């Protein structure tokens, strides 16, 4: 933030008691006249001294359920004439002229229901606080503006910082609505997990979009810059059941799609349910969302980055389980070694491993280089194991692991046996040949003797020559580790022995 920070007020410091409370006659509401004008002139003087004529709107908001100001709320949140009725242009990062910026200050001085920070990054800032305390920050001392402020009858006071400066030191990483987010959302739509997108374009104001695979790109292109996004399960087509489930006490947010396809939301309590039922008559679908964070269960959240991919908005969302998975998965990479605990061995052969609050998996072929019938031949529930990450799938939120990747491939050693003769045991007969174990042990490497390499002359079936359990001399012809194949020949073994 800029180094020079001043609090500007209409309250004379001489009119304060020993506790610092103001005891003078100035009203804490705007006079809509010369004092209000003096504030605006003072801000303009600081802007001129700093050399700026445009501001960026930061963290804009409009009044929510309650209005805490002493003045009645103004139509259009005090923004009528400055922005269109849908408030296009009143969003985080929007650039406004000095004139519009001063009118925004006027609306905030009147507590008309709209608020924002006006800033030029690291150069200038204007924050309006309670009871018409205004905080101006600049990267210059602005001596001329200070003199002008005093001449206008206002009282500037140097402070170390503005109490309304943004604080961005919350723990955790905010998920951006980047390509990974949109790929994840598209997958959720395809699997019918999600169909509703809430676009919070201003604090306390949202647009709603019911998503399909066909309209997702169109909706994305129309989103307000730097909006907060919340993804929800689809609306229910049983609107009557939704209305019947509304709580007997407290307030709830009802979201519904009308017959024209527009999605709307409103907050209501039990005294308004009859009116709400009339308002939603003919609705295609609806959902009731709790106002309590612990009872709201969106699927994922994010904030839109700027066009260059940088996340500059300071909004923070309440992370969902999917968001926490994303944050963890972003710390992983293919080839990384990780240690975890076996939590489950599924009947279909997959081993699940907790690698720090996230459940990864090992498919059966990745447990061992050697043949195994079941994961329990290698691992047990509760066992701590080290594995290699094969992939990090942010779309499906999957991390496949490999236990065998950290072990030596015995087939690489067995390459040294190419050209040598050994005696193995026939383990299995297939129409095209016989499999022979060429290493000691039940999990020893096996190779294939093709039926044409079993005997001289024509052998129609392997069982005409050998049976399972028979010892069989074989020559190692080829070892192919990538294809996991060992080629053997009984005929060549006999020729070698005779030679």
mmCIF file of C-alpha atoms in Angstrom, residues 35 43 72 253 298 377 409 468:
data_model
loop_
_atom_site.group_PDB
_atom_site.id
_atom_site.type_symbol
_atom_site.label_atom_id
_atom_site.label_comp_id
_atom_site.label_asym_id
_atom_site.label_seq_id
_atom_site.Cartn_x
_atom_site.Cartn_y
_atom_site.Cartn_z
ATOM 1 C CA UNK A 35 -19.470 19.367 3.754
ATOM 2 C CA UNK A 43 -10.030 13.699 -2.545
ATOM 3 C CA UNK A 72 -32.585 5.212 3.933
ATOM 4 C CA UNK A 253 -32.264 -19.127 -0.157
ATOM 5 C CA UNK A 298 -21.468 -26.748 -3.139
ATOM 6 C CA UNK A 377 -0.047 -61.102 -1.525
ATOM 7 C CA UNK A 409 12.485 -55.148 -12.465
ATOM 8 C CA UNK A 468 1.355 -78.852 -16.371
#
